Amino acid sequence: MEAISLGKRYKDKECVVRQGEEGNCMFVIQKGELEVIEAAADCEVHLGKLKAGDIFGEMALFEKEPRSATVRAIGEAWVLTVDKRTLLRRIKEDPLVALNIIEILCQRIRVMDKRTVNLETSSDHAGEAVSG
């Protein structure tokens, strides 16, 4: 049996999760690419791309908030769903799973910090150009 047969196949532009939906699971990309987008005013803001081996939706397992973004396939993709019980069982079997998730979350925080600094810096410079 092929490993990706455990996941679900998504067609091009098909949504895996939608911003605002209630979530109770996370996902592991087995094959293909996905894009992360956020609805803002009358447009979509591209937040990033995910590839095979990446995880997403993990925040739904730790908090009771709606999905923060929409994730949809770019071309064909295979995605495995992991519920909280399964994740906790895997962490009990291998605590490195938890450390890997923490590492991923830390990397994402670091990227967001850099984006925030860049936005603040560019807005400061824009103000200087106007007032200077």
Short mmCIF file of N, CA and C in Angstrom, two decimals:
data_model
loop_
_atom_site.label_atom_id
_atom_site.label_comp_id
_atom_site.label_asym_id
_atom_site.label_seq_id
_atom_site.Cartn_x
_atom_site.Cartn_y
_atom_site.Cartn_z
N MET A 1 0.85 -1.18 0.00
CA MET A 1 0.00 0.00 0.00
C MET A 1 0.89 1.24 0.00
N GLU A 2 0.56 2.21 -0.84
CA GLU A 2 1.32 3.44 -0.93
C GLU A 2 1.01 4.34 0.28
N ALA A 3 2.02 4.98 0.84
CA ALA A 3 1.88 5.78 2.06
C ALA A 3 0.83 6.88 1.90
N ILE A 4 0.77 7.53 0.74
CA ILE A 4 -0.16 8.64 0.59
C ILE A 4 -1.61 8.20 0.55
N SER A 5 -1.86 6.90 0.46
CA SER A 5 -3.25 6.43 0.43
C SER A 5 -3.96 6.67 1.76
N LEU A 6 -3.22 6.98 2.82
CA LEU A 6 -3.84 7.28 4.11
C LEU A 6 -4.48 8.66 4.11
N GLY A 7 -3.95 9.56 3.33
CA GLY A 7 -4.45 10.93 3.30
C GLY A 7 -5.59 11.09 2.32
N LYS A 8 -6.03 12.34 2.21
CA LYS A 8 -7.10 12.69 1.28
C LYS A 8 -6.50 13.47 0.12
N ARG A 9 -6.99 13.21 -1.06
CA ARG A 9 -6.54 13.91 -2.26
C ARG A 9 -7.34 15.20 -2.42
N TYR A 10 -6.63 16.29 -2.67
CA TYR A 10 -7.26 17.57 -2.94
C TYR A 10 -6.89 18.02 -4.34
N LYS A 11 -7.87 18.51 -5.07
CA LYS A 11 -7.65 19.01 -6.43
C LYS A 11 -7.16 20.46 -6.38
N ASP A 12 -6.63 20.93 -7.50
CA ASP A 12 -6.14 22.30 -7.60
C ASP A 12 -7.20 23.29 -7.11
N LYS A 13 -6.78 24.20 -6.24
CA LYS A 13 -7.60 25.27 -5.67
C LYS A 13 -8.66 24.77 -4.67
N GLU A 14 -8.70 23.48 -4.38
CA GLU A 14 -9.65 22.96 -3.40
C GLU A 14 -9.17 23.31 -1.99
N CYS A 15 -10.09 23.78 -1.16
CA CYS A 15 -9.75 24.19 0.21
C CYS A 15 -9.68 22.99 1.14
N VAL A 16 -8.63 22.96 1.94
CA VAL A 16 -8.51 21.96 3.01
C VAL A 16 -9.20 22.50 4.25
N VAL A 17 -8.93 23.77 4.58
CA VAL A 17 -9.63 24.46 5.66
C VAL A 17 -9.94 25.88 5.20
N ARG A 18 -10.97 26.46 5.79
CA ARG A 18 -11.35 27.83 5.46
C ARG A 18 -11.23 28.71 6.70
N GLN A 19 -10.77 29.91 6.48
CA GLN A 19 -10.67 30.90 7.54
C GLN A 19 -12.03 31.05 8.21
N GLY A 20 -12.03 31.05 9.54
CA GLY A 20 -13.27 31.22 10.30
C GLY A 20 -13.95 29.92 10.71
N GLU A 21 -13.60 28.81 10.07
CA GLU A 21 -14.19 27.52 10.44
C GLU A 21 -13.69 27.08 11.81
N GLU A 22 -14.51 26.29 12.47
CA GLU A 22 -14.08 25.66 13.71
C GLU A 22 -13.14 24.52 13.35
N GLY A 23 -12.09 24.36 14.12
CA GLY A 23 -11.13 23.30 13.83
C GLY A 23 -10.98 22.34 14.99
N ASN A 24 -10.76 21.06 14.68
CA ASN A 24 -10.53 20.07 15.73
C ASN A 24 -9.43 19.08 15.33
N CYS A 25 -8.65 19.45 14.32
CA CYS A 25 -7.58 18.57 13.87
C CYS A 25 -6.47 19.39 13.24
N MET A 26 -5.33 18.74 13.02
CA MET A 26 -4.23 19.35 12.29
C MET A 26 -3.99 18.51 11.05
N PHE A 27 -3.07 18.94 10.21
CA PHE A 27 -2.84 18.27 8.94
C PHE A 27 -1.36 18.12 8.66
N VAL A 28 -1.02 17.07 7.94
CA VAL A 28 0.35 16.82 7.48
C VAL A 28 0.27 16.68 5.96
N ILE A 29 1.07 17.47 5.26
CA ILE A 29 1.08 17.39 3.80
C ILE A 29 1.95 16.21 3.40
N GLN A 30 1.36 15.27 2.69
CA GLN A 30 2.08 14.09 2.25
C GLN A 30 2.70 14.28 0.88
N LYS A 31 2.00 15.03 0.02
CA LYS A 31 2.47 15.23 -1.35
C LYS A 31 1.83 16.50 -1.89
N GLY A 32 2.62 17.29 -2.63
CA GLY A 32 2.08 18.48 -3.27
C GLY A 32 2.37 19.75 -2.48
N GLU A 33 1.72 20.83 -2.92
CA GLU A 33 1.89 22.13 -2.29
C GLU A 33 0.53 22.73 -1.97
N LEU A 34 0.52 23.53 -0.92
CA LEU A 34 -0.68 24.25 -0.51
C LEU A 34 -0.32 25.71 -0.31
N GLU A 35 -1.31 26.59 -0.48
CA GLU A 35 -1.08 28.00 -0.19
C GLU A 35 -1.93 28.41 0.99
N VAL A 36 -1.38 29.32 1.79
CA VAL A 36 -2.07 29.84 2.97
C VAL A 36 -2.46 31.27 2.64
N ILE A 37 -3.76 31.56 2.76
CA ILE A 37 -4.25 32.90 2.44
C ILE A 37 -5.18 33.38 3.55
N GLU A 38 -5.23 34.68 3.68
CA GLU A 38 -6.12 35.30 4.67
C GLU A 38 -6.98 36.33 3.97
N ALA A 39 -8.27 36.31 4.27
CA ALA A 39 -9.18 37.31 3.70
C ALA A 39 -8.97 38.61 4.44
N ALA A 40 -8.78 39.68 3.69
CA ALA A 40 -8.60 41.01 4.26
C ALA A 40 -9.34 42.01 3.39
N ALA A 41 -10.34 42.66 3.97
CA ALA A 41 -11.18 43.61 3.23
C ALA A 41 -11.74 42.93 1.98
N ASP A 42 -11.40 43.43 0.80
CA ASP A 42 -11.94 42.88 -0.45
C ASP A 42 -10.91 42.05 -1.21
N CYS A 43 -9.86 41.57 -0.51
CA CYS A 43 -8.83 40.83 -1.23
C CYS A 43 -8.32 39.67 -0.37
N GLU A 44 -7.48 38.87 -1.00
CA GLU A 44 -6.81 37.78 -0.29
C GLU A 44 -5.35 38.15 -0.11
N VAL A 45 -4.83 37.92 1.08
CA VAL A 45 -3.42 38.17 1.35
C VAL A 45 -2.71 36.82 1.38
N HIS A 46 -1.71 36.66 0.53
CA HIS A 46 -0.94 35.42 0.47
C HIS A 46 0.03 35.40 1.65
N LEU A 47 -0.12 34.41 2.54
CA LEU A 47 0.73 34.32 3.73
C LEU A 47 1.91 33.38 3.54
N GLY A 48 1.78 32.44 2.61
CA GLY A 48 2.90 31.54 2.39
C GLY A 48 2.48 30.27 1.67
N LYS A 49 3.49 29.43 1.42
CA LYS A 49 3.29 28.13 0.78
C LYS A 49 3.74 27.03 1.73
N LEU A 50 3.10 25.90 1.64
CA LEU A 50 3.46 24.72 2.41
C LEU A 50 3.75 23.60 1.43
N LYS A 51 4.67 22.70 1.83
CA LYS A 51 5.06 21.60 0.93
C LYS A 51 5.02 20.28 1.70
N ALA A 52 5.30 19.21 0.99
CA ALA A 52 5.29 17.87 1.59
C ALA A 52 6.14 17.86 2.85
N GLY A 53 5.59 17.28 3.91
CA GLY A 53 6.28 17.20 5.20
C GLY A 53 5.87 18.31 6.16
N ASP A 54 5.30 19.40 5.65
CA ASP A 54 4.87 20.49 6.51
C ASP A 54 3.57 20.13 7.24
N ILE A 55 3.37 20.78 8.38
CA ILE A 55 2.12 20.63 9.12
C ILE A 55 1.41 21.98 9.16
N PHE A 56 0.11 21.93 9.37
CA PHE A 56 -0.66 23.16 9.57
C PHE A 56 -1.94 22.81 10.31
N GLY A 57 -2.57 23.83 10.85
CA GLY A 57 -3.83 23.63 11.58
C GLY A 57 -3.64 23.17 13.01
N GLU A 58 -2.38 23.11 13.47
CA GLU A 58 -2.11 22.60 14.81
C GLU A 58 -2.68 23.47 15.91
N MET A 59 -2.87 24.76 15.64
CA MET A 59 -3.42 25.65 16.67
C MET A 59 -4.80 25.19 17.11
N ALA A 60 -5.55 24.56 16.21
CA ALA A 60 -6.90 24.08 16.55
C ALA A 60 -6.87 23.01 17.64
N LEU A 61 -5.75 22.31 17.79
CA LEU A 61 -5.65 21.27 18.82
C LEU A 61 -5.36 21.86 20.20
N PHE A 62 -4.89 23.10 20.24
CA PHE A 62 -4.46 23.69 21.50
C PHE A 62 -5.32 24.86 21.96
N GLU A 63 -6.17 25.38 21.10
CA GLU A 63 -7.04 26.49 21.47
C GLU A 63 -8.39 26.33 20.80
N LYS A 64 -9.38 26.99 21.33
CA LYS A 64 -10.74 26.87 20.81
C LYS A 64 -11.10 28.10 19.97
N GLU A 65 -10.23 28.44 19.03
CA GLU A 65 -10.44 29.59 18.16
C GLU A 65 -10.72 29.09 16.75
N PRO A 66 -11.44 29.89 15.95
CA PRO A 66 -11.67 29.50 14.56
C PRO A 66 -10.36 29.53 13.76
N ARG A 67 -10.36 28.86 12.63
CA ARG A 67 -9.19 28.82 11.75
C ARG A 67 -8.79 30.24 11.39
N SER A 68 -7.50 30.52 11.45
CA SER A 68 -7.00 31.88 11.22
C SER A 68 -6.75 32.18 9.74
N ALA A 69 -6.76 31.16 8.90
CA ALA A 69 -6.50 31.36 7.48
C ALA A 69 -7.13 30.23 6.67
N THR A 70 -7.21 30.45 5.38
CA THR A 70 -7.65 29.42 4.44
C THR A 70 -6.42 28.75 3.87
N VAL A 71 -6.49 27.43 3.72
CA VAL A 71 -5.39 26.68 3.11
C VAL A 71 -5.99 25.88 1.96
N ARG A 72 -5.41 26.08 0.76
CA ARG A 72 -5.94 25.38 -0.42
C ARG A 72 -4.80 24.83 -1.27
N ALA A 73 -5.16 23.81 -2.04
CA ALA A 73 -4.18 23.10 -2.86
C ALA A 73 -3.71 23.95 -4.03
N ILE A 74 -2.42 23.78 -4.35
CA ILE A 74 -1.84 24.32 -5.58
C ILE A 74 -1.54 23.08 -6.42
N GLY A 75 -2.36 22.81 -7.39
CA GLY A 75 -2.26 21.54 -8.11
C GLY A 75 -2.84 20.44 -7.22
N GLU A 76 -2.50 19.21 -7.52
CA GLU A 76 -2.99 18.09 -6.72
C GLU A 76 -2.13 17.95 -5.46
N ALA A 77 -2.79 17.66 -4.34
CA ALA A 77 -2.09 17.47 -3.07
C ALA A 77 -2.75 16.36 -2.27
N TRP A 78 -1.93 15.67 -1.47
CA TRP A 78 -2.41 14.64 -0.56
C TRP A 78 -2.14 15.11 0.86
N VAL A 79 -3.18 15.10 1.70
CA VAL A 79 -3.06 15.65 3.04
C VAL A 79 -3.66 14.66 4.05
N LEU A 80 -2.90 14.41 5.11
CA LEU A 80 -3.32 13.52 6.18
C LEU A 80 -3.90 14.34 7.32
N THR A 81 -5.05 13.94 7.85
CA THR A 81 -5.69 14.59 8.99
C THR A 81 -5.25 13.89 10.28
N VAL A 82 -4.91 14.68 11.30
CA VAL A 82 -4.49 14.13 12.59
C VAL A 82 -5.34 14.78 13.68
N ASP A 83 -6.12 13.97 14.39
CA ASP A 83 -6.93 14.53 15.47
C ASP A 83 -6.11 14.59 16.77
N LYS A 84 -6.66 15.22 17.78
CA LYS A 84 -5.93 15.46 19.03
C LYS A 84 -5.55 14.15 19.71
N ARG A 85 -6.46 13.20 19.75
CA ARG A 85 -6.18 11.91 20.39
C ARG A 85 -5.00 11.21 19.72
N THR A 86 -4.98 11.22 18.39
CA THR A 86 -3.88 10.59 17.65
C THR A 86 -2.57 11.30 17.92
N LEU A 87 -2.59 12.63 17.92
CA LEU A 87 -1.37 13.38 18.18
C LEU A 87 -0.85 13.09 19.59
N LEU A 88 -1.72 13.10 20.58
CA LEU A 88 -1.29 12.83 21.96
C LEU A 88 -0.72 11.42 22.11
N ARG A 89 -1.32 10.47 21.41
CA ARG A 89 -0.80 9.09 21.45
C ARG A 89 0.61 9.04 20.84
N ARG A 90 0.79 9.74 19.71
CA ARG A 90 2.11 9.77 19.05
C ARG A 90 3.15 10.45 19.93
N ILE A 91 2.74 11.52 20.63
CA ILE A 91 3.67 12.22 21.52
C ILE A 91 4.06 11.31 22.69
N LYS A 92 3.10 10.55 23.19
CA LYS A 92 3.41 9.62 24.28
C LYS A 92 4.38 8.54 23.81
N GLU A 93 4.20 8.06 22.58
CA GLU A 93 5.10 7.05 22.01
C GLU A 93 6.48 7.63 21.72
N ASP A 94 6.51 8.89 21.25
CA ASP A 94 7.76 9.52 20.86
C ASP A 94 7.70 11.01 21.18
N PRO A 95 8.23 11.42 22.34
CA PRO A 95 8.18 12.83 22.75
C PRO A 95 8.85 13.79 21.75
N LEU A 96 9.71 13.27 20.88
CA LEU A 96 10.33 14.14 19.87
C LEU A 96 9.30 14.75 18.93
N VAL A 97 8.14 14.11 18.80
CA VAL A 97 7.06 14.67 17.98
C VAL A 97 6.68 16.04 18.53
N ALA A 98 6.52 16.14 19.85
CA ALA A 98 6.17 17.42 20.48
C ALA A 98 7.28 18.44 20.26
N LEU A 99 8.52 18.03 20.41
CA LEU A 99 9.64 18.95 20.21
C LEU A 99 9.69 19.45 18.77
N ASN A 100 9.39 18.58 17.82
CA ASN A 100 9.36 19.00 16.41
C ASN A 100 8.27 20.04 16.16
N ILE A 101 7.12 19.85 16.77
CA ILE A 101 6.02 20.82 16.61
C ILE A 101 6.41 22.15 17.25
N ILE A 102 7.03 22.10 18.43
CA ILE A 102 7.48 23.33 19.09
C ILE A 102 8.50 24.05 18.22
N GLU A 103 9.40 23.31 17.62
CA GLU A 103 10.41 23.92 16.73
C GLU A 103 9.75 24.61 15.55
N ILE A 104 8.76 23.96 14.95
CA ILE A 104 8.04 24.56 13.83
C ILE A 104 7.34 25.84 14.26
N LEU A 105 6.69 25.80 15.42
CA LEU A 105 6.00 26.99 15.91
C LEU A 105 6.98 28.13 16.19
N CYS A 106 8.13 27.81 16.74
CA CYS A 106 9.16 28.82 17.00
C CYS A 106 9.65 29.45 15.69
N GLN A 107 9.85 28.62 14.67
CA GLN A 107 10.27 29.15 13.36
C GLN A 107 9.22 30.10 12.80
N ARG A 108 7.96 29.74 12.97
CA ARG A 108 6.88 30.60 12.45
C ARG A 108 6.83 31.92 13.22
N ILE A 109 7.04 31.87 14.52
CA ILE A 109 7.06 33.10 15.31
C ILE A 109 8.21 33.99 14.87
N ARG A 110 9.37 33.40 14.62
CA ARG A 110 10.53 34.16 14.17
C ARG A 110 10.24 34.86 12.84
N VAL A 111 9.61 34.15 11.91
CA VAL A 111 9.26 34.75 10.61
C VAL A 111 8.27 35.90 10.82
N MET A 112 7.28 35.71 11.67
CA MET A 112 6.31 36.77 11.93
C MET A 112 6.97 37.97 12.59
N ASP A 113 7.91 37.73 13.50
CA ASP A 113 8.65 38.83 14.13
C ASP A 113 9.38 39.65 13.07
N LYS A 114 10.06 38.97 12.15
CA LYS A 114 10.80 39.67 11.10
C LYS A 114 9.85 40.48 10.21
N ARG A 115 8.71 39.90 9.89
CA ARG A 115 7.73 40.63 9.06
C ARG A 115 7.23 41.87 9.80
N THR A 116 6.99 41.73 11.09
CA THR A 116 6.51 42.86 11.88
C THR A 116 7.55 43.97 11.91
N VAL A 117 8.80 43.61 12.15
CA VAL A 117 9.88 44.60 12.16
C VAL A 117 9.99 45.28 10.80
N ASN A 118 9.92 44.50 9.73
CA ASN A 118 9.99 45.08 8.38
C ASN A 118 8.84 46.04 8.12
N LEU A 119 7.63 45.68 8.57
CA LEU A 119 6.48 46.57 8.38
C LEU A 119 6.65 47.85 9.18
N GLU A 120 7.12 47.72 10.43
CA GLU A 120 7.32 48.90 11.26
C GLU A 120 8.41 49.80 10.67
N THR A 121 9.48 49.19 10.21
CA THR A 121 10.58 49.95 9.63
C THR A 121 10.12 50.67 8.36
N SER A 122 9.39 49.97 7.50
CA SER A 122 8.95 50.61 6.26
C SER A 122 7.92 51.70 6.54
N SER A 123 7.08 51.55 7.55
CA SER A 123 6.11 52.60 7.86
C SER A 123 6.81 53.79 8.50
N ASP A 124 7.86 53.56 9.29
CA ASP A 124 8.65 54.66 9.86
C ASP A 124 9.32 55.47 8.74
N HIS A 125 9.89 54.78 7.78
CA HIS A 125 10.55 55.46 6.66
C HIS A 125 9.54 56.21 5.80
N ALA A 126 8.34 55.67 5.66
CA ALA A 126 7.31 56.34 4.86
C ALA A 126 6.93 57.66 5.55
N GLY A 127 6.83 57.63 6.88
CA GLY A 127 6.52 58.85 7.62
C GLY A 127 7.61 59.88 7.51
N GLU A 128 8.87 59.43 7.49
CA GLU A 128 10.00 60.34 7.35
C GLU A 128 9.99 61.02 5.99
N ALA A 129 9.63 60.27 4.96
CA ALA A 129 9.62 60.82 3.62
C ALA A 129 8.54 61.89 3.48
N VAL A 130 7.42 61.67 4.14
CA VAL A 130 6.32 62.62 4.06
C VAL A 130 6.63 63.87 4.89
N SER A 131 7.17 63.67 6.09
CA SER A 131 7.40 64.81 6.97
C SER A 131 8.73 65.50 6.69
N GLY A 132 9.66 64.85 5.96
CA GLY A 132 10.98 65.39 5.75
C GLY A 132 11.00 66.36 4.66
#
